[in-house]
mmCIF file of C-alpha atoms and ligand atoms in Angstrom:
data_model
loop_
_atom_site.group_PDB
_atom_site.id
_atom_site.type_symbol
_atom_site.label_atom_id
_atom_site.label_comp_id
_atom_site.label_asym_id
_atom_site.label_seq_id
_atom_site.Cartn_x
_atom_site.Cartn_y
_atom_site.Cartn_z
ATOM 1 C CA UNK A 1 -2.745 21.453 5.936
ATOM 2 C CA UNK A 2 0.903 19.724 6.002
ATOM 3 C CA UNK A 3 3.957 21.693 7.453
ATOM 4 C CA UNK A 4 6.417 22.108 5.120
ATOM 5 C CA UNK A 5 10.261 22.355 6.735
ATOM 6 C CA UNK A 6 11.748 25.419 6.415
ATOM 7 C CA UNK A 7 15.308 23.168 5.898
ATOM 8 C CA UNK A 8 17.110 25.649 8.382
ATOM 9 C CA UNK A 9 17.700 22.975 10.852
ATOM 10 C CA UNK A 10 21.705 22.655 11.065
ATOM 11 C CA UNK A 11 22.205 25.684 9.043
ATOM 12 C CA UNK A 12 24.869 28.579 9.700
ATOM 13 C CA UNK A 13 23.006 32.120 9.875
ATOM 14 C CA UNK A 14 24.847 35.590 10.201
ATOM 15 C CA UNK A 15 22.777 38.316 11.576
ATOM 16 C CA UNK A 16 24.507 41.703 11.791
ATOM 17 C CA UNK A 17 23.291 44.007 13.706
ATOM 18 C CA UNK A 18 21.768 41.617 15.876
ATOM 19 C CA UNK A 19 21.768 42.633 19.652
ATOM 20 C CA UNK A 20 18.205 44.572 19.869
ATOM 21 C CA UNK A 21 14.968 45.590 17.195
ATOM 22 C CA UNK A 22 14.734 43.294 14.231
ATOM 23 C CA UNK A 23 18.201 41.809 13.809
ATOM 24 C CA UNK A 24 17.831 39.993 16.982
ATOM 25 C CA UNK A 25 14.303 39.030 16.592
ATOM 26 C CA UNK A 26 15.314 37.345 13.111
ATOM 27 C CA UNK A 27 17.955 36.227 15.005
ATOM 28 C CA UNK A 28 16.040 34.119 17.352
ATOM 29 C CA UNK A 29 13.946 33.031 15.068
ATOM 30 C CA UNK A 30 16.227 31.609 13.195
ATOM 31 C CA UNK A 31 17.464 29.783 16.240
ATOM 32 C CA UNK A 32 14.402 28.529 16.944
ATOM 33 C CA UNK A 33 14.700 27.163 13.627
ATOM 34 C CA UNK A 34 17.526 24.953 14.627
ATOM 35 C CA UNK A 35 20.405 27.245 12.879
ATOM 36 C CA UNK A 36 23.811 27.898 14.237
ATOM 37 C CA UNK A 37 23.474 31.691 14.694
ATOM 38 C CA UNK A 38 26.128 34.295 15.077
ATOM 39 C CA UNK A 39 25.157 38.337 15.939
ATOM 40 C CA UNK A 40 27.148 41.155 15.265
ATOM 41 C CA UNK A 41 27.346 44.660 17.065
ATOM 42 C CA UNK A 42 29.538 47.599 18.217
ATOM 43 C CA UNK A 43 28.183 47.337 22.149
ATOM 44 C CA UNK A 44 29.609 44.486 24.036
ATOM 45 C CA UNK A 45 27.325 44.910 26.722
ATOM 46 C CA UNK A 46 24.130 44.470 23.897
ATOM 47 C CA UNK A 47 25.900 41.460 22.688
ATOM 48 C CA UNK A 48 26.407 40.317 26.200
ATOM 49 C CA UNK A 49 22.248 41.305 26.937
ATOM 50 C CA UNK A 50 21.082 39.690 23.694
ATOM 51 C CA UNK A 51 23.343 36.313 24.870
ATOM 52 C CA UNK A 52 21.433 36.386 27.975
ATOM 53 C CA UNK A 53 18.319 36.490 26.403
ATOM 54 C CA UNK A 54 19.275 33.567 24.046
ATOM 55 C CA UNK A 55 20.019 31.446 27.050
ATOM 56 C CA UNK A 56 16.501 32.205 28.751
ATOM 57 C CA UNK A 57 14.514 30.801 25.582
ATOM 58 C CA UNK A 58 16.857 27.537 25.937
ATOM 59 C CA UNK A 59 19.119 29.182 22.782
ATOM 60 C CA UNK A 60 22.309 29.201 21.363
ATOM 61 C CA UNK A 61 24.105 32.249 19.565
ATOM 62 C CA UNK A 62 27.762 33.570 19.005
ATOM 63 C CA UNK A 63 28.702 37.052 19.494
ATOM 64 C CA UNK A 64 30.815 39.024 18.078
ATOM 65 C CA UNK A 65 31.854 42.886 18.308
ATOM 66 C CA UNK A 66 32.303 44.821 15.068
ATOM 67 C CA UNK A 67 31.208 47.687 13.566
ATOM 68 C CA UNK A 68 30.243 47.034 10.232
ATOM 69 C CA UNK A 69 31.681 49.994 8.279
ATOM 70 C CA UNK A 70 35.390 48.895 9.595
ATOM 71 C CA UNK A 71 36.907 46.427 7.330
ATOM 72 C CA UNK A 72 39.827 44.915 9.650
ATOM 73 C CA UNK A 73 36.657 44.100 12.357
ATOM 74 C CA UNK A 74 34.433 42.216 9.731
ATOM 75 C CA UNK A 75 36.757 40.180 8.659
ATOM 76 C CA UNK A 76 37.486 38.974 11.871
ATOM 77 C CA UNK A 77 34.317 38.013 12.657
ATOM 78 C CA UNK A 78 33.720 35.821 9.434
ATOM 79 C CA UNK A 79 37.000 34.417 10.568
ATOM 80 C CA UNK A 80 35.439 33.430 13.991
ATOM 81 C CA UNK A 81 32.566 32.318 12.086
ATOM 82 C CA UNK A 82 34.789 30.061 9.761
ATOM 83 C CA UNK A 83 36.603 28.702 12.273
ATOM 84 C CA UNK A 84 33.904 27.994 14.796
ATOM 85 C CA UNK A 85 31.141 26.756 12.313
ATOM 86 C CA UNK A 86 33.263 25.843 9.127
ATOM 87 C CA UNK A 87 30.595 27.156 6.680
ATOM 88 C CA UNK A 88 28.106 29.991 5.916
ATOM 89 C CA UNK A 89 24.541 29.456 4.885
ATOM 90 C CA UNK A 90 23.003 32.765 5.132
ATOM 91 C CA UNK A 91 23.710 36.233 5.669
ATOM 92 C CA UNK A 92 21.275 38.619 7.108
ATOM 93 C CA UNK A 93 22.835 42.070 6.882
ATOM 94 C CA UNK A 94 20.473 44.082 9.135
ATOM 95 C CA UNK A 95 22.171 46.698 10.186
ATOM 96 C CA UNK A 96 21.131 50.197 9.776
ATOM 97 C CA UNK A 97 20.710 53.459 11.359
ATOM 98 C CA UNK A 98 19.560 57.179 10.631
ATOM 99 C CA UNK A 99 20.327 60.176 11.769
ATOM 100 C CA UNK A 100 17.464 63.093 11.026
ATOM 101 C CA UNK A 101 18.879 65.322 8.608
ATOM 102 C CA UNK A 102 17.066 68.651 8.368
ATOM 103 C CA UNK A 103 18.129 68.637 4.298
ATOM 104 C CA UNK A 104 20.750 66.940 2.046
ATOM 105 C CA UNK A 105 21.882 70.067 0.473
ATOM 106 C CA UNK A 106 22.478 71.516 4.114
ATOM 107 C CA UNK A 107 23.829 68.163 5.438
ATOM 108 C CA UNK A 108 27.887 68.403 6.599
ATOM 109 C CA UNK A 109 29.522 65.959 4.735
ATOM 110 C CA UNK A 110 30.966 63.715 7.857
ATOM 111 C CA UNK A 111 27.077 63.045 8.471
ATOM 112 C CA UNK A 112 26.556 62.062 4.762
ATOM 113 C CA UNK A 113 29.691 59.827 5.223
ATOM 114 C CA UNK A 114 28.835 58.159 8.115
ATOM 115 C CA UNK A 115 24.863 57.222 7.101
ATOM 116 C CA UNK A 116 26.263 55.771 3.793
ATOM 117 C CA UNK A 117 28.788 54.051 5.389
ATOM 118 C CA UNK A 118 26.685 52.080 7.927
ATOM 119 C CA UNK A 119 23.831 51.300 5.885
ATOM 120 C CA UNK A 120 25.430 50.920 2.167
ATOM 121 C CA UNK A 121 29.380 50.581 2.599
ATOM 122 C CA UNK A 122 28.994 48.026 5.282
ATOM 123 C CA UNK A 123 26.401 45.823 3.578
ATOM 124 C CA UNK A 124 28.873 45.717 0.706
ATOM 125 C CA UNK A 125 32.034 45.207 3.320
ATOM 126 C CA UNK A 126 30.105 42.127 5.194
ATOM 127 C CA UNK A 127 28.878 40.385 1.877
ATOM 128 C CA UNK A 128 32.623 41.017 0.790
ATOM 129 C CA UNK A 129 33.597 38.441 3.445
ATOM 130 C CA UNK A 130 30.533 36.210 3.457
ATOM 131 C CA UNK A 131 30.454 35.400 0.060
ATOM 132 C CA UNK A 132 34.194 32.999 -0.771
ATOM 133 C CA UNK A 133 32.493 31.367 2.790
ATOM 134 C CA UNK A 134 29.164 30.534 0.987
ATOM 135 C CA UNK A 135 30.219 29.479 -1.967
ATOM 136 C CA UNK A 136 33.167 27.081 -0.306
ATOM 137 C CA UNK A 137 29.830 25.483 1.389
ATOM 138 C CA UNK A 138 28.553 25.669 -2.554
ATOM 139 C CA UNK A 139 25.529 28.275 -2.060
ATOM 140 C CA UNK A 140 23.761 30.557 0.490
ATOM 141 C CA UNK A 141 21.390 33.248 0.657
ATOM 142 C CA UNK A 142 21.923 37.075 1.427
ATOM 143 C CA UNK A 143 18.855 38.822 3.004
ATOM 144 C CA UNK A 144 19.644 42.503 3.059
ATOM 145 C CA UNK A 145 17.207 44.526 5.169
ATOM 146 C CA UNK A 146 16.398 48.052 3.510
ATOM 147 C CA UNK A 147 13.267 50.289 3.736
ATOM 148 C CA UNK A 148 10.269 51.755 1.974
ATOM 149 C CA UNK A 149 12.540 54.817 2.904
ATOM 150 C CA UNK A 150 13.945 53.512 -0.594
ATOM 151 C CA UNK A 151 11.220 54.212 -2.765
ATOM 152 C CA UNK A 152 9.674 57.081 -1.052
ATOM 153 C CA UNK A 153 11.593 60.200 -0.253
ATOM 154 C CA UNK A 154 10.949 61.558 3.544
ATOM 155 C CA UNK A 155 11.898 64.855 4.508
ATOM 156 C CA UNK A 156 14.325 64.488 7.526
ATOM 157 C CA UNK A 157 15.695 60.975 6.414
ATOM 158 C CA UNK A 158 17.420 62.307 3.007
ATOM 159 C CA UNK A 159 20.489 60.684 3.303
ATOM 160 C CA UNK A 160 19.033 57.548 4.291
ATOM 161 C CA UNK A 161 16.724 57.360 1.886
ATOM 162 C CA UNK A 162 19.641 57.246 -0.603
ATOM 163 C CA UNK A 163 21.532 54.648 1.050
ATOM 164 C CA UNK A 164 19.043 52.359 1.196
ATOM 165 C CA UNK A 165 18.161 52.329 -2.516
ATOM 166 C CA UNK A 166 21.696 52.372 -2.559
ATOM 167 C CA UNK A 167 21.149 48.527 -0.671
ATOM 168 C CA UNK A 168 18.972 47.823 -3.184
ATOM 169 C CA UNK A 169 20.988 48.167 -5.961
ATOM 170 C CA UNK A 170 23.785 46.638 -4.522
ATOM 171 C CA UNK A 171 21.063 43.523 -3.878
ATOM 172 C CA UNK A 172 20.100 43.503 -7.478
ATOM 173 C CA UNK A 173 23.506 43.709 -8.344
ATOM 174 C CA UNK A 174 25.068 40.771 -6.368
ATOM 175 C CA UNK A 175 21.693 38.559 -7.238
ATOM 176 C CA UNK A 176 23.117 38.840 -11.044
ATOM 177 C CA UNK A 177 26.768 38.519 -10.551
ATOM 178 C CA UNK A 178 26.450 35.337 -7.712
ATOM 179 C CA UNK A 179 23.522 33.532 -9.543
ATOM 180 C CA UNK A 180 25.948 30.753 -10.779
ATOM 181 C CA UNK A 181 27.186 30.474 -7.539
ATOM 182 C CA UNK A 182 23.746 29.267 -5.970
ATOM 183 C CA UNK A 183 23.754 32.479 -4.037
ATOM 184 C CA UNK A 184 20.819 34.328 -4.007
ATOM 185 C CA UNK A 185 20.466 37.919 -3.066
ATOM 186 C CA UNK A 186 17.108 39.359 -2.030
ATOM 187 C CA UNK A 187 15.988 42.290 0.158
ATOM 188 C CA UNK A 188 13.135 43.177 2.250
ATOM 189 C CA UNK A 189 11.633 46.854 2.395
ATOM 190 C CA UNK A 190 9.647 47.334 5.900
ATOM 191 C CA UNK A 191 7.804 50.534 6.538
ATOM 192 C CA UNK A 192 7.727 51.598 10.547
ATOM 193 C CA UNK A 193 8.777 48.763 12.196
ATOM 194 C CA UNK A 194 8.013 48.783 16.110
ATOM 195 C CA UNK A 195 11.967 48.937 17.479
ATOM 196 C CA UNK A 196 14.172 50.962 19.199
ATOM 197 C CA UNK A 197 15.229 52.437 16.278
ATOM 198 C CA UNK A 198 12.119 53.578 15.345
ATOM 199 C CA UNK A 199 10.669 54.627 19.158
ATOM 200 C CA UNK A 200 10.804 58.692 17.953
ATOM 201 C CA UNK A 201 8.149 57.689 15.512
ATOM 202 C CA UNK A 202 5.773 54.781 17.937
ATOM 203 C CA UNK A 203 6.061 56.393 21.340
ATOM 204 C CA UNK A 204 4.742 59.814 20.460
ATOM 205 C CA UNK A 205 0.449 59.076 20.269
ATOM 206 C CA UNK A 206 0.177 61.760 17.881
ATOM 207 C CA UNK A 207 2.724 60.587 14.831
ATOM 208 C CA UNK A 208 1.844 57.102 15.245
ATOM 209 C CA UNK A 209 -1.633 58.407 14.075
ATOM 210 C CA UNK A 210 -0.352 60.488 11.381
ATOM 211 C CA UNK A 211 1.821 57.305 10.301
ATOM 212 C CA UNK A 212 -1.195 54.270 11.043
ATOM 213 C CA UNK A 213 -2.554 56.797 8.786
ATOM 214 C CA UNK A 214 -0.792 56.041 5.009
ATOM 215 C CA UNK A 215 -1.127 52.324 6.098
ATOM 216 C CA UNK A 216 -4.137 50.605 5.028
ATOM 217 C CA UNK A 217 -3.732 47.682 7.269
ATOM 218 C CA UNK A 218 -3.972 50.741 10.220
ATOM 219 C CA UNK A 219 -1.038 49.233 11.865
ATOM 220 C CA UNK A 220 2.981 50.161 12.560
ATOM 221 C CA UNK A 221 4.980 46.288 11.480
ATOM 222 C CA UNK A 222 6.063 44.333 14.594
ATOM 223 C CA UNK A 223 9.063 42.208 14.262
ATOM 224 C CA UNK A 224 7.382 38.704 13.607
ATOM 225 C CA UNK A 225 5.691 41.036 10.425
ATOM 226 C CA UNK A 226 9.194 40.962 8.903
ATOM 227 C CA UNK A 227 10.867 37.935 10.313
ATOM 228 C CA UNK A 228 8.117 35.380 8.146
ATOM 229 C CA UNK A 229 9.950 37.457 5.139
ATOM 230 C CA UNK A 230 13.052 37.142 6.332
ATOM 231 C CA UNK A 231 13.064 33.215 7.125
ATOM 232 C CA UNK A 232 10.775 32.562 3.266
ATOM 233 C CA UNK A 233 14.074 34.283 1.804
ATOM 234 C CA UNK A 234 16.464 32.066 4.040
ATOM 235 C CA UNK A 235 14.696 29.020 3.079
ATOM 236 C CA UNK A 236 14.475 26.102 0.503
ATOM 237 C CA UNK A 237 11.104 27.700 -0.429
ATOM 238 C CA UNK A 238 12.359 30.834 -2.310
ATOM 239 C CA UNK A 239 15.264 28.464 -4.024
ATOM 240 C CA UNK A 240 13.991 30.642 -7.609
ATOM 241 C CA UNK A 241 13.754 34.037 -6.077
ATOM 242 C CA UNK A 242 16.695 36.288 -6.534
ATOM 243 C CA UNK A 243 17.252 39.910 -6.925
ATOM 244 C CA UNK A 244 13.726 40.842 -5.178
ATOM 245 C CA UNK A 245 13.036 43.612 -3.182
ATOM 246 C CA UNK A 246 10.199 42.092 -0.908
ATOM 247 C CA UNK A 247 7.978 45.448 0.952
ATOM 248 C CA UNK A 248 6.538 44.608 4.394
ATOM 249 C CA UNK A 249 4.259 47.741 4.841
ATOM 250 C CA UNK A 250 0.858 46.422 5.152
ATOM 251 C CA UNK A 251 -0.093 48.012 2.075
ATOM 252 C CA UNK A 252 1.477 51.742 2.180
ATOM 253 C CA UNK A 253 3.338 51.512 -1.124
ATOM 254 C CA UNK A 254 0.310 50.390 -2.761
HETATM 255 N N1 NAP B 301 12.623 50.140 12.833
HETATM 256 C C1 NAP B 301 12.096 50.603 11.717
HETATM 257 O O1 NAP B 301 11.095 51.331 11.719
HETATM 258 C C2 NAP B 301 12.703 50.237 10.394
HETATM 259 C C3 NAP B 301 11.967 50.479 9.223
HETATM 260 C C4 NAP B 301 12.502 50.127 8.002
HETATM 261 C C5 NAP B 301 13.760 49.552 7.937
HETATM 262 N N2 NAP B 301 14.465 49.341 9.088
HETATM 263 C C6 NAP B 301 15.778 48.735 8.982
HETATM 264 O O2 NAP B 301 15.810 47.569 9.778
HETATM 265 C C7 NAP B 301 17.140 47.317 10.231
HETATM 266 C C8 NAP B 301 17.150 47.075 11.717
HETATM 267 O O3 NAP B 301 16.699 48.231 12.363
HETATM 268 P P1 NAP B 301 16.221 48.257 13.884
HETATM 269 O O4 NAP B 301 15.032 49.126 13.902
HETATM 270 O O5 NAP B 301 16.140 46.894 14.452
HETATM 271 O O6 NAP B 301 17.474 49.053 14.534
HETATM 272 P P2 NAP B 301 17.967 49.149 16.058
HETATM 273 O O7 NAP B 301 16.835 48.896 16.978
HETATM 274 O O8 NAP B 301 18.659 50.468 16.169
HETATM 275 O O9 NAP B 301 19.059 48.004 16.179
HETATM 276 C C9 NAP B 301 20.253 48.110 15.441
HETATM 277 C C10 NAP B 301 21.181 46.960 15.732
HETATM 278 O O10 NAP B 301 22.341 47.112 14.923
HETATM 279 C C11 NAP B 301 23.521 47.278 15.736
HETATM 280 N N3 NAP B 301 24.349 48.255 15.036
HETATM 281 C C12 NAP B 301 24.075 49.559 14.787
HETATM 282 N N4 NAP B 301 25.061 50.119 14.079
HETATM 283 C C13 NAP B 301 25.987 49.149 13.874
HETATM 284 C C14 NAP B 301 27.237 49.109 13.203
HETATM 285 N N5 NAP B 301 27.727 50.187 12.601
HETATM 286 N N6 NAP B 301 27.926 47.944 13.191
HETATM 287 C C15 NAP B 301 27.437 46.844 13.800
HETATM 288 N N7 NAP B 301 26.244 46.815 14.446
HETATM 289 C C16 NAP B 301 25.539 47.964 14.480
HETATM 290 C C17 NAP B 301 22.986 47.697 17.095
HETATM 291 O O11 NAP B 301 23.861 47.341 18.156
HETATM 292 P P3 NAP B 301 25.020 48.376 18.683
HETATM 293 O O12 NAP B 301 24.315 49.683 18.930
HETATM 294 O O13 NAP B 301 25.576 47.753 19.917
HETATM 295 O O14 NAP B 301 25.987 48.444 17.579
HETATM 296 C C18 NAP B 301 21.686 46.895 17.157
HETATM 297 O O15 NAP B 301 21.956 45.544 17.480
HETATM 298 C C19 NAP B 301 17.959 48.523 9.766
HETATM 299 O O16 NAP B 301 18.614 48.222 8.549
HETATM 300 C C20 NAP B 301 16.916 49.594 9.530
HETATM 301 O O17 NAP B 301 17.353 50.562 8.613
HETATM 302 C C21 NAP B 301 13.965 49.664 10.311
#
């Protein structure tokens, strides 16, 4: 069977979100790749970890600290990025977080605020910035990283759950409006992926039975189950795919 190239080689990647879990494991894969790769996050001293990691697989990365919910710190990193790498290929926005919420209709309204505004408002402020770099380079591809939590509503994740069909949306959205512009916009839907995040759900023996359970493939997704999405979407071979909501959940929404 030939190998085909992924044509990533040379290529400028943004990864937000990408110090720990699946941002940074997409974000060394793309280095591995041969892409010029730039992480985001609010923790210095992640940044500074993930760097160090980088360096001990024989890799390359830039990092940068912003949180992406604050407007003034995004667009200084896609200035960094411009200046440093001159163009933008492709945008992962990855970053995400949840905070259980017993109910919506009980939540406090700074907690509704602040899960919308990570997960939805900042994909929306990062593409803002990513998107006059793309098309200056004359095309790219946005990979936003959402969640079955999208399609299925989960008691305890409410607010989440809204946000993230709220990223999916927005990905349908920009796919439409940035076709012309040789940008496509795509996003990929994970069930329980084995990170940090997620270590409430995988380190307690009893819920990851209850969750292997609704899986047919009788597994929890590892990193490397998303990042073959992740770098498809990034690559010359999904040139005709735009506006796609790709699930990585070994079967559970089937
Ligand atoms: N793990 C799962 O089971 C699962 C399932 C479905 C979907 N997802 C989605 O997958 C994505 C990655 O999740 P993960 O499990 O890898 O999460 P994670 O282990 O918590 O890692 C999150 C990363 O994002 C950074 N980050 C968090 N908030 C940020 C902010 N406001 N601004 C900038 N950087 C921020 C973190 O660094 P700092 O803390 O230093 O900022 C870290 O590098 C998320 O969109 C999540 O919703 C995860």
């Amino acid at each position: 069977m030939g190998k085909r190239d992924l044509g990533l080689s040379g290529k400028v990647v943004v990864v937000t979100g990408g110090s720990r879990g699946l941002g940074k494991a997409i974000a060394v894969a793309m280095a591995e790749e041969g892409a010029r790769v730039a992480i985001c996050g609010r923790k210095q001293e992640n940044l500074d970890q993930a760097a160090e990691d980088f360096r001990e697989k024989g890799l390359e990365v830039m990092t940068w600290a912003a949180h992406v919910a604050k407007s003034e710190e995004v667009t200084a990193l896609f200035q960094e990025v411009e200046a440093r790498f001159g163009t933008l290929d492709v945008l992962v926005n990855n970053v995400g977080m949840n905070i259980l919420t017993p109910s919506v209709s009980e939540a406090p309204e700074s907690l509704w605020d602040k899960i919308i505004e990570t997960n939805l408002k900042g994909t929306y402020l990062v593409t803002r910035q990513a998107v006059p770099l793309m098309k200056k380079g004359g095309g790219g591809k946005i990979i936003n990283i959402s969640s079955i939590a999208a399609h299925k509503a989960a008691i305890g994740m409410g607010i989440y759950c809204v946000a993230k069909a709220g990223v999916e949306m927005l990905t349908k959205v920009l796919a439409v409006e940035l076709a012309r512009d040789k940008i496509n916009v795509n996003a990929v839907a994970p069930c329980v992926v084995r990170t940090p995040f997620s270590q409430p759900f995988w380190s307690d023996e009893k819920i990851l039975k209850e969750i292997t359970r609704t899986i047919p493939m009788g597994r929890i997704a590892e990193t490397e189950d998303v990042v073959g999405t992740v770098l498809f979407l990034a690559s010359s071979l999904s040139d005709f795919v735009t506006g796609e909501i790709i699930t990585v959940d070994g079967g559970s929404m089937a």
